[in-house]
PDB file of C-alpha atoms in Angstrom:
ATOM      1  CA  MET A 157     -22.199 -10.388  -2.242  1.00 60.00           C
ATOM      2  CA  PRO A 158     -22.009 -12.830  -4.897  1.00 66.00           C
ATOM      3  CA  GLY A 159     -23.535 -11.828  -8.180  1.00 77.00           C
ATOM      4  CA  LEU A 160     -23.700  -8.109  -7.137  1.00 86.00           C
ATOM      5  CA  ILE A 161     -21.545  -5.147  -8.065  1.00 89.00           C
ATOM      6  CA  LYS A 162     -21.513  -1.603  -6.350  1.00 88.00           C
ATOM      7  CA  ILE A 163     -20.710   1.320  -8.304  1.00 86.00           C
ATOM      8  CA  GLY A 164     -20.109   4.605  -6.673  1.00 84.00           C
ATOM      9  CA  LYS A 165     -17.911   7.791  -6.084  1.00 83.00           C
ATOM     10  CA  THR A 166     -15.449   8.766  -3.486  1.00 80.00           C
ATOM     11  CA  ARG A 167     -13.083  11.498  -3.186  1.00 76.00           C
ATOM     12  CA  ARG A 168     -10.572   9.480  -0.958  1.00 72.00           C
ATOM     13  CA  ASP A 169      -8.716   6.226  -1.444  1.00 73.00           C
ATOM     14  CA  SER A 170     -11.263   3.748  -2.635  1.00 70.00           C
ATOM     15  CA  ARG A 171      -9.840   0.728  -0.872  1.00 69.00           C
ATOM     16  CA  SER A 172      -9.745   2.715   2.553  1.00 70.00           C
ATOM     17  CA  ARG A 173     -13.654   3.598   1.737  1.00 72.00           C
ATOM     18  CA  ALA A 174     -14.393  -0.199   1.043  1.00 72.00           C
ATOM     19  CA  ARG A 175     -13.055  -1.122   4.307  1.00 71.00           C
ATOM     20  CA  GLU A 176     -15.480   1.571   6.098  1.00 72.00           C
ATOM     21  CA  LEU A 177     -18.536   0.493   4.304  1.00 68.00           C
ATOM     22  CA  TYR A 178     -17.799  -3.218   5.171  1.00 59.00           C
ATOM     23  CA  LYS A 179     -18.446  -2.113   8.839  1.00 61.00           C
ATOM     24  CA  THR A 180     -22.023  -1.111   7.829  1.00 63.00           C
ATOM     25  CA  GLY A 181     -23.322  -4.455   7.826  1.00 59.00           C
ATOM     26  CA  VAL A 182     -22.589  -6.076   4.734  1.00 65.00           C
ATOM     27  CA  PRO A 183     -22.038  -9.932   4.934  1.00 59.00           C
ATOM     28  CA  THR A 184     -18.686 -10.008   3.160  1.00 68.00           C
ATOM     29  CA  PRO A 185     -15.912  -7.417   2.574  1.00 74.00           C
ATOM     30  CA  TYR A 186     -15.889  -5.299  -0.474  1.00 77.00           C
ATOM     31  CA  GLN A 187     -13.182  -5.915  -3.114  1.00 79.00           C
ATOM     32  CA  VAL A 188     -12.259  -2.965  -5.261  1.00 82.00           C
ATOM     33  CA  ALA A 189     -12.063  -4.541  -8.672  1.00 83.00           C
ATOM     34  CA  PHE A 190     -11.757  -1.462 -10.861  1.00 86.00           C
ATOM     35  CA  GLU A 191     -11.446   2.515 -10.582  1.00 82.00           C
ATOM     36  CA  LEU A 192     -11.688   5.248 -13.070  1.00 81.00           C
ATOM     37  CA  PHE A 193     -10.003   8.628 -12.064  1.00 80.00           C
ATOM     38  CA  CYS A 194     -11.520  11.697 -13.466  1.00 74.00           C
ATOM     39  CA  ASP A 195     -12.693  15.225 -12.586  1.00 73.00           C
ATOM     40  CA  ASN A 196     -16.262  14.692 -13.804  1.00 75.00           C
ATOM     41  CA  HIS A 197     -16.696  11.763 -11.312  1.00 77.00           C
ATOM     42  CA  ALA A 198     -20.393  12.870 -10.378  1.00 82.00           C
ATOM     43  CA  ARG A 199     -21.434  13.094 -13.879  1.00 82.00           C
ATOM     44  CA  THR A 200     -19.710   9.698 -14.837  1.00 82.00           C
ATOM     45  CA  GLU A 201     -21.465   8.015 -11.899  1.00 84.00           C
ATOM     46  CA  SER A 202     -24.960   9.491 -12.848  1.00 87.00           C
ATOM     47  CA  GLU A 203     -24.347   8.253 -16.470  1.00 87.00           C
ATOM     48  CA  ILE A 204     -23.461   4.777 -15.712  1.00 88.00           C
ATOM     49  CA  HIS A 205     -26.236   4.593 -12.852  1.00 90.00           C
ATOM     50  CA  ASP A 206     -28.713   5.615 -15.816  1.00 90.00           C
ATOM     51  CA  ARG A 207     -27.319   2.962 -18.194  1.00 89.00           C
ATOM     52  CA  LEU A 208     -27.628   0.059 -15.746  1.00 90.00           C
ATOM     53  CA  SER A 209     -30.981   1.189 -14.478  1.00 90.00           C
ATOM     54  CA  ASP A 210     -32.775  -1.973 -15.462  1.00 90.00           C
ATOM     55  CA  PHE A 211     -30.135  -4.079 -13.446  1.00 91.00           C
ATOM     56  CA  ARG A 212     -30.212  -1.921 -10.162  1.00 90.00           C
ATOM     57  CA  ILE A 213     -31.344  -3.877  -7.039  1.00 89.00           C
ATOM     58  CA  ASN A 214     -32.860  -0.856  -5.170  1.00 86.00           C
ATOM     59  CA  SER A 215     -33.495   2.566  -6.259  1.00 82.00           C
ATOM     60  CA  ASN A 216     -31.733   3.962  -3.118  1.00 81.00           C
ATOM     61  CA  ARG A 217     -28.849   1.719  -3.139  1.00 83.00           C
ATOM     62  CA  GLU A 218     -25.646   1.459  -5.518  1.00 86.00           C
ATOM     63  CA  PHE A 219     -25.944  -2.300  -5.985  1.00 88.00           C
ATOM     64  CA  PHE A 220     -26.523  -3.858  -9.597  1.00 90.00           C
ATOM     65  CA  ARG A 221     -27.001  -7.345 -10.688  1.00 91.00           C
ATOM     66  CA  TYR A 222     -24.606  -7.162 -13.941  1.00 90.00           C
ATOM     67  CA  PRO A 223     -21.428  -8.767 -15.046  1.00 89.00           C
ATOM     68  CA  LEU A 224     -18.291  -7.382 -13.797  1.00 86.00           C
ATOM     69  CA  ASP A 225     -16.288  -7.546 -17.060  1.00 85.00           C
ATOM     70  CA  LYS A 226     -19.193  -5.792 -18.890  1.00 88.00           C
ATOM     71  CA  ALA A 227     -19.402  -3.053 -16.345  1.00 88.00           C
ATOM     72  CA  ILE A 228     -15.602  -2.475 -16.484  1.00 84.00           C
ATOM     73  CA  SER A 229     -15.924  -2.202 -20.083  1.00 83.00           C
ATOM     74  CA  LEU A 230     -18.675   0.130 -20.029  1.00 84.00           C
ATOM     75  CA  LEU A 231     -16.917   2.576 -17.513  1.00 82.00           C
ATOM     76  CA  GLN A 232     -13.624   2.515 -19.793  1.00 75.00           C
ATOM     77  CA  SER A 233     -15.606   3.557 -22.679  1.00 77.00           C
ATOM     78  CA  MET A 234     -17.103   6.545 -20.819  1.00 72.00           C
ATOM     79  CA  GLY A 235     -13.742   7.205 -19.498  1.00 61.00           C
ATOM     80  CA  ASN A 236     -12.336   7.388 -22.916  1.00 59.00           C
ATOM     81  CA  SER A 237     -15.050   9.403 -24.345  1.00 55.00           C
ATOM     82  CA  SER A 238     -14.464  12.187 -21.862  1.00 52.00           C
ATOM     83  CA  PHE A 239     -10.986  13.146 -23.456  1.00 46.00           C
ATOM     84  CA  GLU A 240      -9.613  14.392 -20.059  1.00 52.00           C
ATOM     85  CA  GLU A 241      -5.733  14.265 -19.736  1.00 53.00           C
ATOM     86  CA  ASP A 242      -6.009  13.317 -16.075  1.00 56.00           C
ATOM     87  CA  THR A 243      -8.296  10.465 -16.626  1.00 67.00           C
ATOM     88  CA  PHE A 244      -6.829   7.138 -15.680  1.00 82.00           C
ATOM     89  CA  ALA A 245      -8.049   3.803 -14.450  1.00 89.00           C
ATOM     90  CA  ALA A 246      -6.870   1.066 -12.001  1.00 91.00           C
ATOM     91  CA  ILE A 247      -7.790  -2.644 -11.966  1.00 93.00           C
ATOM     92  CA  ASP A 248      -7.171  -5.089  -8.995  1.00 92.00           C
ATOM     93  CA  ILE A 249      -5.256  -8.318  -9.899  1.00 95.00           C
ATOM     94  CA  THR A 250      -4.405  -9.534  -6.575  1.00 94.00           C
ATOM     95  CA  LYS A 251      -6.808 -12.209  -6.223  1.00 93.00           C
ATOM     96  CA  ASP A 252      -5.826 -13.728  -9.686  1.00 95.00           C
ATOM     97  CA  LEU A 253      -2.379 -13.605  -8.921  1.00 97.00           C
ATOM     98  CA  MET A 254      -2.744 -15.168  -5.489  1.00 96.00           C
ATOM     99  CA  SER A 255      -4.709 -18.128  -6.967  1.00 96.00           C
ATOM    100  CA  LYS A 256      -1.775 -18.838  -9.251  1.00 97.00           C
ATOM    101  CA  TYR A 257       1.263 -18.026  -7.195  1.00 98.00           C
ATOM    102  CA  SER A 258       0.407 -17.811  -3.669  1.00 96.00           C
ATOM    103  CA  HIS A 259       3.313 -20.120  -2.645  1.00 97.00           C
ATOM    104  CA  TRP A 260       5.833 -17.780  -4.315  1.00 98.00           C
ATOM    105  CA  MET A 261       4.350 -14.437  -3.516  1.00 97.00           C
ATOM    106  CA  LYS A 262       5.609 -12.302  -0.693  1.00 97.00           C
ATOM    107  CA  THR A 263       3.573 -12.578   2.290  1.00 95.00           C
ATOM    108  CA  ASP A 264       3.437  -8.683   2.757  1.00 95.00           C
ATOM    109  CA  VAL A 265       2.043  -7.981  -0.430  1.00 95.00           C
ATOM    110  CA  VAL A 266      -1.771  -7.009   0.184  1.00 92.00           C
ATOM    111  CA  SER A 267      -2.608  -5.499  -3.171  1.00 92.00           C
ATOM    112  CA  VAL A 268      -1.380  -5.715  -6.782  1.00 96.00           C
ATOM    113  CA  ARG A 269      -2.965  -3.556  -9.502  1.00 95.00           C
ATOM    114  CA  ILE A 270      -2.495  -2.341 -13.034  1.00 96.00           C
ATOM    115  CA  VAL A 271      -2.747   1.420 -13.055  1.00 94.00           C
ATOM    116  CA  GLN A 272      -3.122   3.058 -16.310  1.00 93.00           C
ATOM    117  CA  PRO A 273      -3.166   6.826 -17.364  1.00 88.00           C
ATOM    118  CA  LEU A 274      -3.347   7.941 -20.839  1.00 85.00           C
ATOM    119  CA  ASP A 275       0.476   7.478 -21.809  1.00 90.00           C
ATOM    120  CA  ARG A 276       1.662   4.658 -19.644  1.00 93.00           C
ATOM    121  CA  VAL A 277       1.046   1.422 -17.685  1.00 96.00           C
ATOM    122  CA  TRP A 278       2.059   0.899 -14.191  1.00 96.00           C
ATOM    123  CA  LEU A 279       2.281  -2.202 -11.938  1.00 98.00           C
ATOM    124  CA  GLU A 280       1.290  -0.964  -8.605  1.00 95.00           C
ATOM    125  CA  ILE A 281       2.504  -3.422  -5.618  1.00 96.00           C
ATOM    126  CA  THR A 282       1.164  -2.336  -2.165  1.00 93.00           C
ATOM    127  CA  GLN A 283       3.084  -3.905   1.014  1.00 93.00           C
ATOM    128  CA  GLU A 284       2.162  -3.765   4.610  1.00 90.00           C
ATOM    129  CA  LYS A 285       4.757  -3.614   7.594  1.00 90.00           C
ATOM    130  CA  GLU A 286       3.552  -4.120  11.002  1.00 88.00           C
ATOM    131  CA  ILE A 287       5.421  -2.108  13.548  1.00 86.00           C
ATOM    132  CA  ALA A 288       5.390  -2.392  17.496  1.00 83.00           C
ATOM    133  CA  GLY A 289       2.371  -4.502  17.065  1.00 81.00           C
ATOM    134  CA  TYR A 290      -0.178  -1.885  16.663  1.00 81.00           C
ATOM    135  CA  LEU A 291       1.161   0.264  13.701  1.00 86.00           C
ATOM    136  CA  VAL A 292       1.088  -0.545  10.045  1.00 84.00           C
ATOM    137  CA  ASP A 293       3.031   0.978   7.527  1.00 90.00           C
ATOM    138  CA  GLN A 294       2.090   0.684   3.828  1.00 86.00           C
ATOM    139  CA  ILE A 295       4.784   0.726   1.000  1.00 91.00           C
ATOM    140  CA  VAL A 296       3.163   1.436  -2.398  1.00 91.00           C
ATOM    141  CA  ASN A 297       5.575   0.966  -5.469  1.00 94.00           C
ATOM    142  CA  ARG A 298       4.637   1.743  -8.864  1.00 95.00           C
ATOM    143  CA  THR A 299       6.700   0.330 -11.767  1.00 96.00           C
ATOM    144  CA  ASP A 300       6.253   1.784 -15.273  1.00 97.00           C
ATOM    145  CA  LEU A 301       6.061  -1.452 -17.555  1.00 97.00           C
ATOM    146  CA  GLY A 302       7.069   0.518 -20.511  1.00 94.00           C
ATOM    147  CA  PHE A 303      10.760  -1.107 -20.519  1.00 93.00           C
ATOM    148  CA  ILE A 304       9.069  -4.445 -21.287  1.00 94.00           C
ATOM    149  CA  THR A 305       8.707  -5.067 -25.100  1.00 89.00           C
ATOM    150  CA  GLY A 306       6.995  -7.787 -27.189  1.00 76.00           C
ATOM    151  CA  GLY A 307      10.402  -8.954 -28.699  1.00 65.00           C
ATOM    152  CA  LYS A 308       9.781  -7.200 -31.920  1.00 60.00           C
ATOM    153  CA  GLY A 309      11.398  -3.950 -31.194  1.00 55.00           C
ATOM    154  CA  GLU A 310      11.526  -1.213 -28.826  1.00 53.00           C
ATOM    155  CA  LYS A 311       8.390   0.461 -29.934  1.00 65.00           C
ATOM    156  CA  ASP A 312       6.288  -3.015 -29.630  1.00 85.00           C
ATOM    157  CA  LEU A 313       5.404  -2.558 -25.983  1.00 92.00           C
ATOM    158  CA  TYR A 314       3.985  -5.793 -24.378  1.00 95.00           C
ATOM    159  CA  PHE A 315       1.825  -3.590 -22.036  1.00 96.00           C
ATOM    160  CA  SER A 316       0.723  -0.859 -24.088  1.00 94.00           C
ATOM    161  CA  PRO A 317      -1.250   2.332 -22.996  1.00 93.00           C
ATOM    162  CA  GLY A 318      -3.030   2.042 -26.078  1.00 91.00           C
ATOM    163  CA  ASN A 319      -4.603  -1.161 -24.993  1.00 92.00           C
ATOM    164  CA  PRO A 320      -7.761  -1.161 -22.528  1.00 89.00           C
ATOM    165  CA  ILE A 321      -6.484  -1.593 -19.000  1.00 91.00           C
ATOM    166  CA  SER A 322      -8.679  -4.889 -18.783  1.00 91.00           C
ATOM    167  CA  LYS A 323      -6.416  -6.449 -21.574  1.00 94.00           C
ATOM    168  CA  ASN A 324      -3.095  -5.375 -20.075  1.00 96.00           C
ATOM    169  CA  ALA A 325      -4.475  -6.887 -16.717  1.00 96.00           C
ATOM    170  CA  GLU A 326      -5.327 -10.128 -18.454  1.00 96.00           C
ATOM    171  CA  LYS A 327      -2.129 -10.327 -20.264  1.00 97.00           C
ATOM    172  CA  PHE A 328      -0.120  -9.897 -16.791  1.00 98.00           C
ATOM    173  CA  ILE A 329      -2.279 -12.705 -15.497  1.00 98.00           C
ATOM    174  CA  ASN A 330      -2.530 -15.045 -18.005  1.00 97.00           C
ATOM    175  CA  GLU A 331       0.278 -14.469 -20.572  1.00 96.00           C
ATOM    176  CA  PHE A 332       3.147 -13.017 -18.442  1.00 97.00           C
ATOM    177  CA  ASP A 333       5.096 -15.962 -17.499  1.00 96.00           C
ATOM    178  CA  PRO A 334       6.647 -16.508 -13.876  1.00 97.00           C
ATOM    179  CA  TYR A 335      10.188 -16.237 -15.129  1.00 97.00           C
ATOM    180  CA  SER A 336       9.316 -12.738 -16.806  1.00 96.00           C
ATOM    181  CA  ILE A 337       7.762 -11.902 -13.514  1.00 98.00           C
ATOM    182  CA  ILE A 338      10.694 -12.295 -11.337  1.00 97.00           C
ATOM    183  CA  ASN A 339      13.033 -10.381 -13.936  1.00 96.00           C
ATOM    184  CA  THR A 340      10.846  -7.399 -13.975  1.00 96.00           C
ATOM    185  CA  THR A 341       9.053  -7.309 -10.648  1.00 97.00           C
ATOM    186  CA  ASP A 342       9.520  -7.769  -6.808  1.00 95.00           C
ATOM    187  CA  LEU A 343       6.310  -9.941  -6.358  1.00 97.00           C
ATOM    188  CA  PHE A 344       8.078 -13.219  -5.408  1.00 98.00           C
ATOM    189  CA  HIS A 345      10.162 -13.596  -2.209  1.00 97.00           C
ATOM    190  CA  ASP A 346      13.826 -15.082  -2.746  1.00 97.00           C
ATOM    191  CA  GLU A 347      12.974 -18.809  -2.380  1.00 97.00           C
ATOM    192  CA  GLY A 348       9.981 -18.404  -4.755  1.00 97.00           C
ATOM    193  CA  ALA A 349      12.216 -16.555  -7.313  1.00 97.00           C
ATOM    194  CA  ASN A 350      15.009 -19.149  -7.007  1.00 96.00           C
ATOM    195  CA  GLU A 351      12.351 -22.094  -7.595  1.00 97.00           C
ATOM    196  CA  VAL A 352      10.980 -20.115 -10.648  1.00 97.00           C
ATOM    197  CA  ASN A 353      14.690 -19.803 -12.029  1.00 96.00           C
ATOM    198  CA  GLU A 354      15.121 -23.494 -11.582  1.00 95.00           C
ATOM    199  CA  LYS A 355      11.925 -24.249 -13.357  1.00 94.00           C
ATOM    200  CA  TYR A 356      11.574 -21.920 -15.947  1.00 94.00           C
ATOM    201  CA  ASN A 357      14.844 -20.247 -16.793  1.00 92.00           C
ATOM    202  CA  PRO A 358      15.093 -21.122 -20.625  1.00 88.00           C
ATOM    203  CA  HIS A 359      18.986 -20.477 -20.543  1.00 85.00           C
ATOM    204  CA  ARG A 360      19.848 -22.969 -17.983  1.00 77.00           C
ATOM    205  CA  ALA A 361      22.028 -26.060 -19.095  1.00 61.00           C
TER     206      ALA A 361
END
C-alpha cells in the first residue's frame, strides 16, 4: 500500500510471513524492506510502536504513515543501543538492482539482501529452482564482502561492518560498478557478464 509501512515481529522467516499476510486481503504484496534480528524483539517492537504512535493509522493495526528510510534509521539506532552480540540486520536491495540491471541479472534470482551482524557484511542471494512442475527449491548463498577493499589497503573495507547497513546497501546499489559486480558476485548471467566485461573492463585494450 503506497505511503504505508508495516512494522511487526515474527519468529519465522519474514518473507514467508509476508506471503501469508498477503492472503489476508491486502491489495498488494508485502515487500520486506528491512529486518532486525534480536532476542528482545517484543520490547523492540513495543518501543518503536510507541515512538511512531503519532503516525499510526489504526491503534489495532501495525501500519504507519512514515518515511521508510527514517523508520529504518530508527530501528538501527534501537538495535545498536541494545548491545546484543547476536543482533543483526538485513535490508532488501532486489528492487533497486532489478531496476538497474534487470537485463543482466540471472532470472532465477528472487531476492538480494545485505545482511549485517556486528562484525561482518554479507551479500545474500536467493535463487529458486522449479522441480517437476510443482516443487520449488530455494538456494540461499551468503558471500562475506570482507575481501573487497577500498583500494587504500587491506584494512580499508569497502563494505565496513562499522557502517550502518543502509550505507552499505546504498554503496552496493549506487557506487559498486557493474564490472566490480561480475568479479565479486554471481548475480549476472553469462551473457550479461560478458557484456559488462566488454563495456566496462578498464584493462581491455
